[in-house]
One Martini backbone bead per residue (centre of mass of N, CA, C, O) as a GRO file, in nm:
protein
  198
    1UNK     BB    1  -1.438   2.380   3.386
    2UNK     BB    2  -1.317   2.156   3.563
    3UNK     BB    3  -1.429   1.928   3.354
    4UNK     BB    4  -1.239   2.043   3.117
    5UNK     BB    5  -0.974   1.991   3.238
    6UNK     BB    6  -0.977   1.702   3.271
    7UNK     BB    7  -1.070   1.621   3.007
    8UNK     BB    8  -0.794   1.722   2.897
    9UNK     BB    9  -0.607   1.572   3.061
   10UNK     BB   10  -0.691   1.286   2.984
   11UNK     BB   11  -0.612   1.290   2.696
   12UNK     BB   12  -0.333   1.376   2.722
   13UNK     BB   13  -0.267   1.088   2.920
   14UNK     BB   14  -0.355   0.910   2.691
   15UNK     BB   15  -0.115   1.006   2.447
   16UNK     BB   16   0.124   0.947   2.645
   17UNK     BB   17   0.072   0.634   2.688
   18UNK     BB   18   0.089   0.578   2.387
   19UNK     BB   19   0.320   0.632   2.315
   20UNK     BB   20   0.481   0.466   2.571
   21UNK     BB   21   0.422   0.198   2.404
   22UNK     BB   22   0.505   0.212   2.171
   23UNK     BB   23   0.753   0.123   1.933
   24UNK     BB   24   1.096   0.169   1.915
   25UNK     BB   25   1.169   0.002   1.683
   26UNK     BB   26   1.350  -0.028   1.390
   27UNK     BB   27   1.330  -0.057   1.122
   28UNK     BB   28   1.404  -0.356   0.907
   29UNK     BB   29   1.424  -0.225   0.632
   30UNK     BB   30   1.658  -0.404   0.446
   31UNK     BB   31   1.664  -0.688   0.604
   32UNK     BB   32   1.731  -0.991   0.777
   33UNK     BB   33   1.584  -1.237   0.855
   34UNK     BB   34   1.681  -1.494   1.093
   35UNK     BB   35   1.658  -1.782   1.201
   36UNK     BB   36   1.621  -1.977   1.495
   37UNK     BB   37   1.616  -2.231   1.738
   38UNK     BB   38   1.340  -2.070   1.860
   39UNK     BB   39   1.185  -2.155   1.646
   40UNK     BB   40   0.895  -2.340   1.588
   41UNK     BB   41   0.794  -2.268   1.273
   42UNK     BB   42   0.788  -2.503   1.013
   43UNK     BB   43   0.780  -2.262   0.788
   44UNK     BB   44   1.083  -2.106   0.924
   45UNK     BB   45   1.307  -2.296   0.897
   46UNK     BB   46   1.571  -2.167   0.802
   47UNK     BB   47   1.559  -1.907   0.733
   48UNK     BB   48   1.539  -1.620   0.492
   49UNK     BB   49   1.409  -1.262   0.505
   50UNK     BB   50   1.331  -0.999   0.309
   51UNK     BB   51   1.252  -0.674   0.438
   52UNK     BB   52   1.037  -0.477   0.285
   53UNK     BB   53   0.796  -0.394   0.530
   54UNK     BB   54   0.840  -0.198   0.864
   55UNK     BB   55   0.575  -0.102   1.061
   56UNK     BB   56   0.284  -0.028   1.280
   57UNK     BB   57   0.076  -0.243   1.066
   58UNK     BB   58   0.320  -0.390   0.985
   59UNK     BB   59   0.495  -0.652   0.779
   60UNK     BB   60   0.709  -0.719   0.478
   61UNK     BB   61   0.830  -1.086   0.352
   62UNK     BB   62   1.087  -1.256   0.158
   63UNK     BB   63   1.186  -1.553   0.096
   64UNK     BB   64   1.519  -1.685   0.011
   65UNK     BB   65   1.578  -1.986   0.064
   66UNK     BB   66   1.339  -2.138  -0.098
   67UNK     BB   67   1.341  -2.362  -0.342
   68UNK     BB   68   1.101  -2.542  -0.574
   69UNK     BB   69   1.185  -2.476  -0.876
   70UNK     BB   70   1.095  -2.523  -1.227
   71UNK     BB   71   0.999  -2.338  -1.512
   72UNK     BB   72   0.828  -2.194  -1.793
   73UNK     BB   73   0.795  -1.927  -1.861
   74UNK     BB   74   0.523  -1.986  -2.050
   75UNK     BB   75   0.359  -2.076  -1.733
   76UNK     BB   76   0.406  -1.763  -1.623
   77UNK     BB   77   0.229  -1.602  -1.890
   78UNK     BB   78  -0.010  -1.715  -2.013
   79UNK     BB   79  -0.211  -1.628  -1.739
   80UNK     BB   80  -0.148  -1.294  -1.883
   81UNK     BB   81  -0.125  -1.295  -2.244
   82UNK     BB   82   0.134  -1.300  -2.284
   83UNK     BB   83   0.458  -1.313  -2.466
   84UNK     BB   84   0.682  -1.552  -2.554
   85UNK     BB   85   0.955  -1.596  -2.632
   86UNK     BB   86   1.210  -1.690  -2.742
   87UNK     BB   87   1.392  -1.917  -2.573
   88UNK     BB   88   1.274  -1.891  -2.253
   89UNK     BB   89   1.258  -2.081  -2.089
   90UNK     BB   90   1.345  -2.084  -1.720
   91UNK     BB   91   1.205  -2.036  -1.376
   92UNK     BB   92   1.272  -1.990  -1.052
   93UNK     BB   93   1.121  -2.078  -0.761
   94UNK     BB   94   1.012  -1.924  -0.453
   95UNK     BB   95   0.899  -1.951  -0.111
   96UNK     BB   96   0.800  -1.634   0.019
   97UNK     BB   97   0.533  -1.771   0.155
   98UNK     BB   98   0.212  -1.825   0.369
   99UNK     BB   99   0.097  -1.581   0.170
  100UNK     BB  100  -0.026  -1.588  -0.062
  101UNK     BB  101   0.097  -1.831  -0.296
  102UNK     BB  102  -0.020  -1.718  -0.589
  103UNK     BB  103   0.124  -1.495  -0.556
  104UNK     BB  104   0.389  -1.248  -0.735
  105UNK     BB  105   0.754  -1.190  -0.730
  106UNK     BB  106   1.010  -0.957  -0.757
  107UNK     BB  107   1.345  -0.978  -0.676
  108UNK     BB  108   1.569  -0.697  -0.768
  109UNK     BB  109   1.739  -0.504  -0.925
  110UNK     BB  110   1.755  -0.112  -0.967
  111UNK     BB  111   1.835  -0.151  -1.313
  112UNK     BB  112   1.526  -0.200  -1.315
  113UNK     BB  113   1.193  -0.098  -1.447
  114UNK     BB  114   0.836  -0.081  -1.378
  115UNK     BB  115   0.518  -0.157  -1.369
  116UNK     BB  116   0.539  -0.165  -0.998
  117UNK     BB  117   0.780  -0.071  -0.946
  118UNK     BB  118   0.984  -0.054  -0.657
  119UNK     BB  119   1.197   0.097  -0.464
  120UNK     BB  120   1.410   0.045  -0.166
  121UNK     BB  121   1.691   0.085  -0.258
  122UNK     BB  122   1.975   0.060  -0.393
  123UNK     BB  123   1.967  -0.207  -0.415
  124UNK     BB  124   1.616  -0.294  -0.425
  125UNK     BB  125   1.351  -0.472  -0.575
  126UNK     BB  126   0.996  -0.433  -0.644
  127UNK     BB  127   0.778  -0.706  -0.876
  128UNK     BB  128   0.429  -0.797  -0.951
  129UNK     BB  129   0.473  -0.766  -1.281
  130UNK     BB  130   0.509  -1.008  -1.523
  131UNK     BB  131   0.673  -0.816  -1.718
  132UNK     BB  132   0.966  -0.919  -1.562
  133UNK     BB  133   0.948  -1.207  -1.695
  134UNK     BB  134   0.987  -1.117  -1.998
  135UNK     BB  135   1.250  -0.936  -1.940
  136UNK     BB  136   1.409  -1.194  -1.856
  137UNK     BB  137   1.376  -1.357  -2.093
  138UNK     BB  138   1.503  -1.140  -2.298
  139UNK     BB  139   1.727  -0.998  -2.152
  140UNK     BB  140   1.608  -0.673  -2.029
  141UNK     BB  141   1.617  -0.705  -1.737
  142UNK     BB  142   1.743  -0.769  -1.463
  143UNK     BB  143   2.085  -0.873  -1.316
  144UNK     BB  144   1.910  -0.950  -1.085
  145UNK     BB  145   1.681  -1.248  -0.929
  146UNK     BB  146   1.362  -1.324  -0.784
  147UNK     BB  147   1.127  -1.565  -0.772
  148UNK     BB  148   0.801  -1.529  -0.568
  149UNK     BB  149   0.593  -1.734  -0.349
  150UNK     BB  150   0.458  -1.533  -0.155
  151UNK     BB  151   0.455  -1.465   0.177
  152UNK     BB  152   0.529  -1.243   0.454
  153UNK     BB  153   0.369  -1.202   0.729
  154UNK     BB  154   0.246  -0.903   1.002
  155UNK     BB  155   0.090  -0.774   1.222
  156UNK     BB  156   0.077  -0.544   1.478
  157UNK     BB  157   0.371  -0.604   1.647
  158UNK     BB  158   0.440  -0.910   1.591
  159UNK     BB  159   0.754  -0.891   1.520
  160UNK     BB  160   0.819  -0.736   1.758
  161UNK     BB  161   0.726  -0.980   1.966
  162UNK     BB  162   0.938  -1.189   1.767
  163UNK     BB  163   1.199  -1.047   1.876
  164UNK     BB  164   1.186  -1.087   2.201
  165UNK     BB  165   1.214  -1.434   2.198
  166UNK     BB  166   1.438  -1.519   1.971
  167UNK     BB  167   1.395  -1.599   1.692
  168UNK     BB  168   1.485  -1.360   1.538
  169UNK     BB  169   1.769  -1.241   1.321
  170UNK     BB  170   1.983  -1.005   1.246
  171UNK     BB  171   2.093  -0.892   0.877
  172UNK     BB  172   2.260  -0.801   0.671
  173UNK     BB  173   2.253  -0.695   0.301
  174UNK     BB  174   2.310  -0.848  -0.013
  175UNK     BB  175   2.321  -0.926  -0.304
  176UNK     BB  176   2.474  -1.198  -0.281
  177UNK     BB  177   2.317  -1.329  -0.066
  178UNK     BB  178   2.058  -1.330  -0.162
  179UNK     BB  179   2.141  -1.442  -0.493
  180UNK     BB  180   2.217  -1.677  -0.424
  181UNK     BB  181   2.193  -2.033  -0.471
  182UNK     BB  182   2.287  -2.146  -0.189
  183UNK     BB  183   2.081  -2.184   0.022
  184UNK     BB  184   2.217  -2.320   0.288
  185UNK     BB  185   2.411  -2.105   0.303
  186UNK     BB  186   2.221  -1.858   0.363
  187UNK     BB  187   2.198  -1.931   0.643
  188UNK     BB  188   2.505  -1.969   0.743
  189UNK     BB  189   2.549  -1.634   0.659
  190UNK     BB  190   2.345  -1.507   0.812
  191UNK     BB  191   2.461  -1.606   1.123
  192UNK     BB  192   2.710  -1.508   1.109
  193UNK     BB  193   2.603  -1.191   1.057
  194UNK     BB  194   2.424  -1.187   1.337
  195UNK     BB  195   2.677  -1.216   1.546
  196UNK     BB  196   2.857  -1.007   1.439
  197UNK     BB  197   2.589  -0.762   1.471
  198UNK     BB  198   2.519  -0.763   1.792
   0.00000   0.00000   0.00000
């Protein structure tokens, strides 16, 4: 009997430590992660990352101000068989980060939905069927959007371990930050955002 409550005893005490390790802090989802002059790593030097989602198992998050260039419409529907708008011009492509390159995503307003589209919040919406570049093609996609190729991750407690660090500031988001055109003020004006809410 005492050998059985010894062992209650102690699975309780490692549940109580577990917890009390446990990270507090609070999810970043739906917030722009904005790099500071202590992060080293030089693949996001001056970025600005909107948090699509922060738990327990890890973090995934969008680059948003660094644009690679544009493409033809044309040539980012060939390779899924899609038909192609008249006059469908060009889209603008974004380095969403270092993790899966090849992969595909639109950060967009959610006032369009389509198969694959997440909702995050009033404000934003994410979309990796690529015939949500169709439906921008043709004029009757999202009212503002951003195609991002790859992404940013983080594995268990990562983020929350480089936000002790000092690498990254904090700064609320809104539609106008996000899809500005000019990358540059993009970092300047989420850092002077994060000092203003800290």
């Amino acid at each position: 009997m005492t050998a059985l409550l010894l062992a209650a005893l102690l699975v309780v005490t490692a549940a109580v430590d577990g917890h009390a390790q446990a990270p507090t802090r609070r999810s970043l989802a739906g917030r722009l992660l904005v790099a500071t002059d202590s992060l080293r790593d030089p693949r996001f030097s001056r970025t600005v990352i909107y948090i699509v989602r922060h738990r327990a198992e890890g973090a995934f998050g969008l680059v948003v101000n660094l644009p690679l260039g544009e493409i033809p419409i044309e040539r980012a529907l060939r390779p899924f068989g899609l038909e192609v708008p008249p006059g469908s011009g060009a889209v603008r492509v974004h380095y969403g980060g270092p993790v899966d390159e090849r992969r595909g995503f639109v950060l967009h307003t959610p006032d369009w939905t389509g198969e694959g589209t997440t909702l995050l919040d009033d404000h934003f919406a994410i979309t990796e069927d690529p015939r949500i570049l169709q439906a921008i093609a043709a004029g009757s996609g999202p009212r503002r959007a951003m195609f991002c190729l790859g992404y940013a991750g983080w594995g268990p407690g990562q983020l929350d371990l480089e936000m002790t660090t000092g690498a990254w500031g904090v700064a609320p988001a809104d539609e106008r930050l996000v899809f500005d055109e000019d990358p540059q003020q993009k970092w300047i004006e989420a850092t002077t955002r994060r000092l203003l809410d800290l």
